[in-house]
Coordinates of C-alpha atoms and ligand atoms in Angstrom, one line a residue:
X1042 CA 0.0 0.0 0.0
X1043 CA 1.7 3.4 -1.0
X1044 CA 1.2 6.3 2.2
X1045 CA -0.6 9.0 0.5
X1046 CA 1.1 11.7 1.6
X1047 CA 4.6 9.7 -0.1
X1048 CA 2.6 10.1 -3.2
X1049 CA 2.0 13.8 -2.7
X1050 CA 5.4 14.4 -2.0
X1051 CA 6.6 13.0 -5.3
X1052 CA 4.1 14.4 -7.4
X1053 CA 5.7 18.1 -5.1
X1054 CA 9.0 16.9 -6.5
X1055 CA 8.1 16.0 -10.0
X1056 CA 6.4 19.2 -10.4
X1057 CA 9.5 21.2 -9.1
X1058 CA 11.8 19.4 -11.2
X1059 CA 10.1 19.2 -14.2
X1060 CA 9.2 23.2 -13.9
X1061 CA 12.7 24.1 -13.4
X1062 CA 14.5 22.0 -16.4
X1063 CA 11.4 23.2 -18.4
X1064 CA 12.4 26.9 -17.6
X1065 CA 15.8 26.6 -18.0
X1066 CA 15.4 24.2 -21.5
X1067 CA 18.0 26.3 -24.2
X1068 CA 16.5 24.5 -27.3
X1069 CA 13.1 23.3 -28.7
X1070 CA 14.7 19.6 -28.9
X1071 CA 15.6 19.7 -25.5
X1072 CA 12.1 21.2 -24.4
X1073 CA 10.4 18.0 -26.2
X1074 CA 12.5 15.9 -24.4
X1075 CA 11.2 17.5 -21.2
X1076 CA 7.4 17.2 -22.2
X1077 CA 7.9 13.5 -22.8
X1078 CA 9.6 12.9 -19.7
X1079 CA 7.1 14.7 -17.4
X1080 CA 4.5 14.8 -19.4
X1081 CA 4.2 11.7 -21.7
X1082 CA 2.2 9.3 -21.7
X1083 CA 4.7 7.0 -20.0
X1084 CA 5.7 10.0 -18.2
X1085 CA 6.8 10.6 -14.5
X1086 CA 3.4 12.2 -13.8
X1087 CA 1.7 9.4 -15.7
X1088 CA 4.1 7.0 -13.5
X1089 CA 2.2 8.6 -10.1
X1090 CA -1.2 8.5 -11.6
X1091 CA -1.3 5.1 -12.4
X1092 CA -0.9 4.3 -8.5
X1093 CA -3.1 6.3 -8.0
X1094 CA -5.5 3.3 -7.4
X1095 CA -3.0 1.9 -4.8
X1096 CA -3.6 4.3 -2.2
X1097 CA -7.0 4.4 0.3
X1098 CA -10.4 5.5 -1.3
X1099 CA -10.0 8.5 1.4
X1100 CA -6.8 10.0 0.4
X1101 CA -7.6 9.6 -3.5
X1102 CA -9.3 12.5 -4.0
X1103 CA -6.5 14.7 -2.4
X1104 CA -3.7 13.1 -4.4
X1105 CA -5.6 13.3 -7.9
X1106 CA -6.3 16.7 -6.9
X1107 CA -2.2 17.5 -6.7
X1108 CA -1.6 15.6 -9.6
X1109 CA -3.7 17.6 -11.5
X1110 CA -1.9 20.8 -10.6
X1111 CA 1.2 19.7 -11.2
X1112 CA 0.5 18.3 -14.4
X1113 CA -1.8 21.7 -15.4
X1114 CA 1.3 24.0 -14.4
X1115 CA 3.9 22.1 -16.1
X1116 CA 1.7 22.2 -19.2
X1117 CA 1.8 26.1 -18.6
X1118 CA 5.3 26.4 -18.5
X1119 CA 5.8 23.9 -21.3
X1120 CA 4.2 26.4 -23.8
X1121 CA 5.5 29.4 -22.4
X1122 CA 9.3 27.9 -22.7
X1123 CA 7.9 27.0 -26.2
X1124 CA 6.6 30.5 -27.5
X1125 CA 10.0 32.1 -25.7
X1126 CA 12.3 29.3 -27.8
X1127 CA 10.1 29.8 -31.4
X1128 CA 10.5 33.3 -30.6
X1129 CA 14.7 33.5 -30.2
X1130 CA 15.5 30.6 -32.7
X1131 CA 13.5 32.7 -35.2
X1132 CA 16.0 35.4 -34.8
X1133 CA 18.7 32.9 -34.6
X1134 CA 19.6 34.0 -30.8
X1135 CA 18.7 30.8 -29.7
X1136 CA 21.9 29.8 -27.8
X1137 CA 23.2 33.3 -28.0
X1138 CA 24.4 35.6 -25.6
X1139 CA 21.5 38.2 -25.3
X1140 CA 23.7 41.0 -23.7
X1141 CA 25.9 40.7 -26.5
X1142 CA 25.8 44.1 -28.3
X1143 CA 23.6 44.2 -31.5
X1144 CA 25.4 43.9 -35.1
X1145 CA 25.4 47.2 -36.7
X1146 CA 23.1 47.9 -39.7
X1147 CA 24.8 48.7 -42.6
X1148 CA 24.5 52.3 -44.3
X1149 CA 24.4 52.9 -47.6
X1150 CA 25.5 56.5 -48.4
X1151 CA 25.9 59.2 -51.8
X1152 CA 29.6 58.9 -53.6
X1153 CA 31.8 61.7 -52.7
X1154 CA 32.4 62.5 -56.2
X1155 CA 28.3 62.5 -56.7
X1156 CA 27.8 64.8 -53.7
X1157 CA 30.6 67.3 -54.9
X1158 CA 28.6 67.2 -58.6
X1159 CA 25.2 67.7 -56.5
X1160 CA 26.4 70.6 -54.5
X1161 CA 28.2 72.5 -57.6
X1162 CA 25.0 72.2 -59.7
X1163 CA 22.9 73.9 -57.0
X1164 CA 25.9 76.4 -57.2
X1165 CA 24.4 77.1 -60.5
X1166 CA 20.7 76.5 -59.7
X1167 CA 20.6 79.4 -58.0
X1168 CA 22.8 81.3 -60.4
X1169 CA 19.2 80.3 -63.0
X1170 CA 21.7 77.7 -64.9
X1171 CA 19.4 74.6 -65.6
X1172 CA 20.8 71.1 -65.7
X1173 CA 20.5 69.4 -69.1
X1174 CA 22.3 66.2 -70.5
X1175 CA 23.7 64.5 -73.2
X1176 CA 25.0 61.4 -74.8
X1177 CA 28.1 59.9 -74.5
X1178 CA 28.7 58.5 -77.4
X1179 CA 28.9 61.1 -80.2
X1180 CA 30.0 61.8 -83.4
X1181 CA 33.5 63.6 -83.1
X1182 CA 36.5 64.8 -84.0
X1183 CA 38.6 66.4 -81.2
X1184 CA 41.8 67.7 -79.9
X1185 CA 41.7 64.8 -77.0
X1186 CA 42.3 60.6 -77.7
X1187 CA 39.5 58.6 -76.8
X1188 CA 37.8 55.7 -77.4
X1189 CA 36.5 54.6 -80.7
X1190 CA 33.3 53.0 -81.1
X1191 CA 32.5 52.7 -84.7
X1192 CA 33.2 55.1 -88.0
X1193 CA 33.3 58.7 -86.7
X1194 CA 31.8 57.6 -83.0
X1195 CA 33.6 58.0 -80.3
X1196 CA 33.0 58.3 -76.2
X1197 CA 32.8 61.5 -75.9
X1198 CA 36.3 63.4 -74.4
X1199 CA 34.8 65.8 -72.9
X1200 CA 31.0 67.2 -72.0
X1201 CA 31.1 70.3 -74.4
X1202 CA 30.0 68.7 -77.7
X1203 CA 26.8 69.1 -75.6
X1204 CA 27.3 72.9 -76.2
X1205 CA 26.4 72.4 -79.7
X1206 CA 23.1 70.2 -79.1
X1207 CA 21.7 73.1 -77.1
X1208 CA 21.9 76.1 -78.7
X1209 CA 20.6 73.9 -82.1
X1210 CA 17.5 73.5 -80.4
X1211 CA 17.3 76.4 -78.3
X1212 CA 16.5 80.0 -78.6
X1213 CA 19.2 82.5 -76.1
X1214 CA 19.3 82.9 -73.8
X1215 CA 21.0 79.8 -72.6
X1216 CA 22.0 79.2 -69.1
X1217 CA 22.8 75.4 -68.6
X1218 CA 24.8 73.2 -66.8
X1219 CA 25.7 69.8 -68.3
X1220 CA 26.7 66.8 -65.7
X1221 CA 28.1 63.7 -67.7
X1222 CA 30.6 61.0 -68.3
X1223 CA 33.7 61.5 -70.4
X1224 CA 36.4 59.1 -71.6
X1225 CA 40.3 59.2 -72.4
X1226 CA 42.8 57.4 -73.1
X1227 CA 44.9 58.4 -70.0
X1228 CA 46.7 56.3 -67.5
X1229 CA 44.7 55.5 -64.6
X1230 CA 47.3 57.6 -62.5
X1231 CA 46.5 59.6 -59.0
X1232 CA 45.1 62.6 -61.0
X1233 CA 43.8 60.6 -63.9
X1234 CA 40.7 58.7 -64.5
X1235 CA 39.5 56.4 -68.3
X1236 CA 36.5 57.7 -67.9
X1237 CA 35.6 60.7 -65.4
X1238 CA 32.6 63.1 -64.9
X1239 CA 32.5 66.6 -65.5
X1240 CA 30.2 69.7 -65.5
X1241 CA 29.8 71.5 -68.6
X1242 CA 28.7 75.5 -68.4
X1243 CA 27.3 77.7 -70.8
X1244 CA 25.6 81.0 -71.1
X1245 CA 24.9 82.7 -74.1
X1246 CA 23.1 86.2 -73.8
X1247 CA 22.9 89.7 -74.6
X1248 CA 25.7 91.7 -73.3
X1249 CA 27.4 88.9 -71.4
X1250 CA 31.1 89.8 -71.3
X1251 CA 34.5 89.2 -69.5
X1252 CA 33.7 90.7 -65.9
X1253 CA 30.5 88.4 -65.7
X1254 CA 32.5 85.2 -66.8
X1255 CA 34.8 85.9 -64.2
X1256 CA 33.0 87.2 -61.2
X1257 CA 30.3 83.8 -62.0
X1258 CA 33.6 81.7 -61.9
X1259 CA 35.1 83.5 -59.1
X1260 CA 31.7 83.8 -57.1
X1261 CA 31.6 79.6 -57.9
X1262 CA 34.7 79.2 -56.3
X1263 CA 34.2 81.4 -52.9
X1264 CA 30.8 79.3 -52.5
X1265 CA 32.4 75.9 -53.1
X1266 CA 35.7 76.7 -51.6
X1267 CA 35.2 79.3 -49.5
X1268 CA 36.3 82.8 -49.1
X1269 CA 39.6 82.5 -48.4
X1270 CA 40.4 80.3 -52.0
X1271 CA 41.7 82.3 -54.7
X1272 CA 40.9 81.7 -58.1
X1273 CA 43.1 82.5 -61.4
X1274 CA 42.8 82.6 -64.8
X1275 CA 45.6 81.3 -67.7
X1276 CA 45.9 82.0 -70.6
X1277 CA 45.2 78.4 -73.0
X1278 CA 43.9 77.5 -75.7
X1279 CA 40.5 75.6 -77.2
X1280 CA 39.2 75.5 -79.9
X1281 CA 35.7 76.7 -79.7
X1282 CA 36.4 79.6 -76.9
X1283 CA 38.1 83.1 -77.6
X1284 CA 39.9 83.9 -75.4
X1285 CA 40.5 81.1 -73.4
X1286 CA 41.3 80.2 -69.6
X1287 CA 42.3 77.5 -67.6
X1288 CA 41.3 78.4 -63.9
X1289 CA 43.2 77.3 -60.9
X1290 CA 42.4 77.8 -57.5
X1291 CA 45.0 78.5 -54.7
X1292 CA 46.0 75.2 -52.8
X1293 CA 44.1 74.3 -49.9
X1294 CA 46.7 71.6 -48.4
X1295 CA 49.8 74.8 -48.5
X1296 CA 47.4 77.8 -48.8
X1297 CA 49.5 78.9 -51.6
X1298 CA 53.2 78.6 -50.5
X1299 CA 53.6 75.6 -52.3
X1300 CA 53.8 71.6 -51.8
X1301 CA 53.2 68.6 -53.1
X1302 CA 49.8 68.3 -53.6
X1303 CA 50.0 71.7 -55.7
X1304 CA 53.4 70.3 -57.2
X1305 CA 55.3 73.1 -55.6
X1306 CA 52.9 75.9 -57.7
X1307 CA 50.5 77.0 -54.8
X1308 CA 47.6 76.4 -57.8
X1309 CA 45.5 73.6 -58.6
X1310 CA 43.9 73.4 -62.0
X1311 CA 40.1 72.8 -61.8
X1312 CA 39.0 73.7 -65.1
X1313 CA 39.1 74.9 -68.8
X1314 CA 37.0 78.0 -69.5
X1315 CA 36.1 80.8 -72.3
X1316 CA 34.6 83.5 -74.1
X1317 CA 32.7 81.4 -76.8
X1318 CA 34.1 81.6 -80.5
X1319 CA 32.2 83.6 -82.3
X1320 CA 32.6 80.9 -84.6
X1321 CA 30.7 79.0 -82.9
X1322 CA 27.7 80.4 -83.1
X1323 CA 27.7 80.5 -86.5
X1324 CA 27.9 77.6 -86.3
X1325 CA 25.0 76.8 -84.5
X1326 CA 22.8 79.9 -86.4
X1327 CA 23.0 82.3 -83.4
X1328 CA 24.2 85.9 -84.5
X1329 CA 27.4 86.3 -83.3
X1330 CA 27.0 90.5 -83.5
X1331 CA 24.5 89.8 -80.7
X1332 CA 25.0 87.4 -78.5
X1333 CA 28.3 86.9 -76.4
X1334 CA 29.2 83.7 -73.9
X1335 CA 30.9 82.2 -71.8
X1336 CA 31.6 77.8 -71.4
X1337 CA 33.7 75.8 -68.7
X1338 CA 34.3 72.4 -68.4
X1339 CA 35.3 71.1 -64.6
X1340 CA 36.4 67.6 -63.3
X1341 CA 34.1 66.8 -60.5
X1342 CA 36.7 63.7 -59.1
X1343 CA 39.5 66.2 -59.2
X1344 CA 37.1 68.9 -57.7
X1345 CA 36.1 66.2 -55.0
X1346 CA 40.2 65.6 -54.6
X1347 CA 40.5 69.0 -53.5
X1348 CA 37.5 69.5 -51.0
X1349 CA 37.9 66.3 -48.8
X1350 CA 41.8 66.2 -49.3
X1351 CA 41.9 62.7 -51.5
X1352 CA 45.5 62.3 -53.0
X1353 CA 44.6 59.8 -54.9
X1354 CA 42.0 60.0 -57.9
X1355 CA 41.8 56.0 -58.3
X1356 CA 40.4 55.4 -54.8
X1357 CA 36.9 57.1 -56.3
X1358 CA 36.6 54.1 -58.2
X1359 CA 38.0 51.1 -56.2
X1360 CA 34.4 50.6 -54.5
X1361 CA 36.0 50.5 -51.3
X1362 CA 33.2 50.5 -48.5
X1363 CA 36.0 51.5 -45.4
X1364 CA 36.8 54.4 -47.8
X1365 CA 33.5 55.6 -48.8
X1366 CA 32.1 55.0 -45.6
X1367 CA 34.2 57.9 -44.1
X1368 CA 31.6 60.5 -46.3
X1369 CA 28.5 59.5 -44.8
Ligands
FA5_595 C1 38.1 70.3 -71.4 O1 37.7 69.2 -71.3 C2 37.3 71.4 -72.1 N1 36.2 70.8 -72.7 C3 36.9 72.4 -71.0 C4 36.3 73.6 -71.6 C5 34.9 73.7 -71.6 C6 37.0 74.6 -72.1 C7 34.3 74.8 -72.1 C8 36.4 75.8 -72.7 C9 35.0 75.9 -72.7 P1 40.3 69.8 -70.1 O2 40.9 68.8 -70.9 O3 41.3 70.8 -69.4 O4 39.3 70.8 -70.8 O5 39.4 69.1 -68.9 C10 38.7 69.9 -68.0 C11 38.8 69.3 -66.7 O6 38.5 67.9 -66.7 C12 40.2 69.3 -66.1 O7 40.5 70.6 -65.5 C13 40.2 68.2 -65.1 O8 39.7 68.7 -63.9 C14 39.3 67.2 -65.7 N2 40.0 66.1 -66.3 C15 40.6 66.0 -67.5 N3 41.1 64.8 -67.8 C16 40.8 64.0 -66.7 C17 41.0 62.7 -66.3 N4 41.7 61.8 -67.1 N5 40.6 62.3 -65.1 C18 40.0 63.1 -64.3 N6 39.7 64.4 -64.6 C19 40.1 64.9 -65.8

């Protein structure tokens, strides 16, 4: 004959047992094993209910009554466990460490070179230069070796055939600025790119002369630089601008006094610039005893070299995510 209050005291124990390895089970394999062991049909809990029957008529009642609660609360904290496990292996934290710190999200962010093009076109946005484009691949003969695509088409060397396109289909005046891809066949070196962007300018108006070419340029570089950058303008030569300029800007590593960056100079060339050739608008049927303009054609990499201090052009291009990180 079993003493009742034995059976109590084991069904006590099962139930503390089987509710602490429940809590504490790290895996949903482990937690099945559990629910089979206190819980299964040939179960510990099963194990005490089948003797149940053993003990006197009196105590029965009692005993079926604990049995009952233990087996109700480890059912409890069998699917509690379960919906906490389902939970964390669905993240895969299952095992895990959950004061670990989290795994940073990665950022995507804007190129350097791409913000440096953005922020010079709202230079001119606000100067009332709108932003057109054009295609790369043009018909061309030019003063700069490229790459040839079929008879007479080439990638375009540089953005100012794009010039032409505009004032064929557009009346003066013309205020544009012209973001694009252009393509030589120059060794990928620290200040050379194969193919590199640049920003094309042109206005063509009444009355436009020197002074307005250069304070636009000059106002351009105090906004992008700021107000301490110099700009100058020398003497060179293109074909479709009379006179011409090249424009450098003082150095902003030396200040002027010379190093390497600058090559010793104090100036860094950022662009090729021009009154347009009169020429030219013959060319294009505009009547050259009227209108007067002026073009320039920057390098936004080399531009982009200059404002975050980047000695080397070709790390623009290496896709680097340590490097480009740093410009978010
Ligand atoms: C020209 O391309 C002329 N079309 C500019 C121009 C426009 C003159 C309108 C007059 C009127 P240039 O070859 O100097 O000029 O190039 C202009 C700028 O492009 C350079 O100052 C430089 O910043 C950039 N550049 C030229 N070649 C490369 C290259 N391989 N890689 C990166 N940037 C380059």
């Amino acid at each position: 004959m079993t003493e009742p209050v034995q059976l109590v005291d084991s069904l006590e124990r099962i139930e503390g047992e089987g509710l602490a390895s429940i809590e504490a089970a790290g895996s949903l394999e482990e937690l099945e094993a559990l629910r089979v062991r206190y819980l299964g049909r040939s179960g510990d809990l099963a194990g005490m209910l089948s003797r149940i029957g053993q003990a006197p008529a009196e105590d029965r009642r009692a005993i079926g009554q604990a049995a009952n609660t233990a087996k109700r609360r480890l059912q409890e904290a069998h699917a509690s466990r379960q919906t906490a496990l389902e939970r964390a292996e669905s993240v895969g934290v299952a095992q895990a460490d959950l004061t670990m710190p989290g795994r940073r999200a990665w950022e995507g962010g804007v190129h350097p070179v791409t913000r440096v093009i953005d922020e010079i076109l709202e230079i001119f946005r606000e100067l009332g230069f709108s932003k057109v484009r054009g295609p790369e691949a043009d018909p061309a003969a030019d003063m700069w070796d490229t790459f040839y695509l079929a008879d007479g088409v080439v990638l375009r060397s540089h953005t100012s055939p794009v010039q032409a396109r505009i004032m064929e289909t557009h009346e003066p005046p013309v205020r544009v600025v012209v973001p694009g891809l252009c393509y030589r066949r120059d060794p990928f070196d620290p200040t050379h790119a194969p193919a590199f962007e640049q920003i094309e300018g042109l206005a063509v108006d009444e009355g436009i002369d020197f002074v307005e070419f250069r304070s636009t340029i000059e106002h351009f570089v105090h906004r992008f630089f700021g107000r301490e950058t110099t700009a100058r303008f020398r003497p060179a030569y293109f074909p479709f601008t009379e006179p011409s300029a090249e424009v450098d800007v003082s150095c902003h590593m030396c200040g002027g006094s010379g190093c390497s960056t600058c090559k010793g100079t104090g100036w860094i060339e950022i662009m090729g610039s021009g009154m347009v050739h009169p020429a030219v608008f013959e060319a294009v049927g505009y009547d050259p005893e009227r209108y007067t303009g002026y073009a320039f054609g920057m390098g936004s990499a080399r531009i982009a070299m200059l404002r975050y201090g980047i000695p080397d052009i070709r790390l623009f291009y290496e896709g680097d995510a340590r490097f480009l990180a740093q410009f978010r």
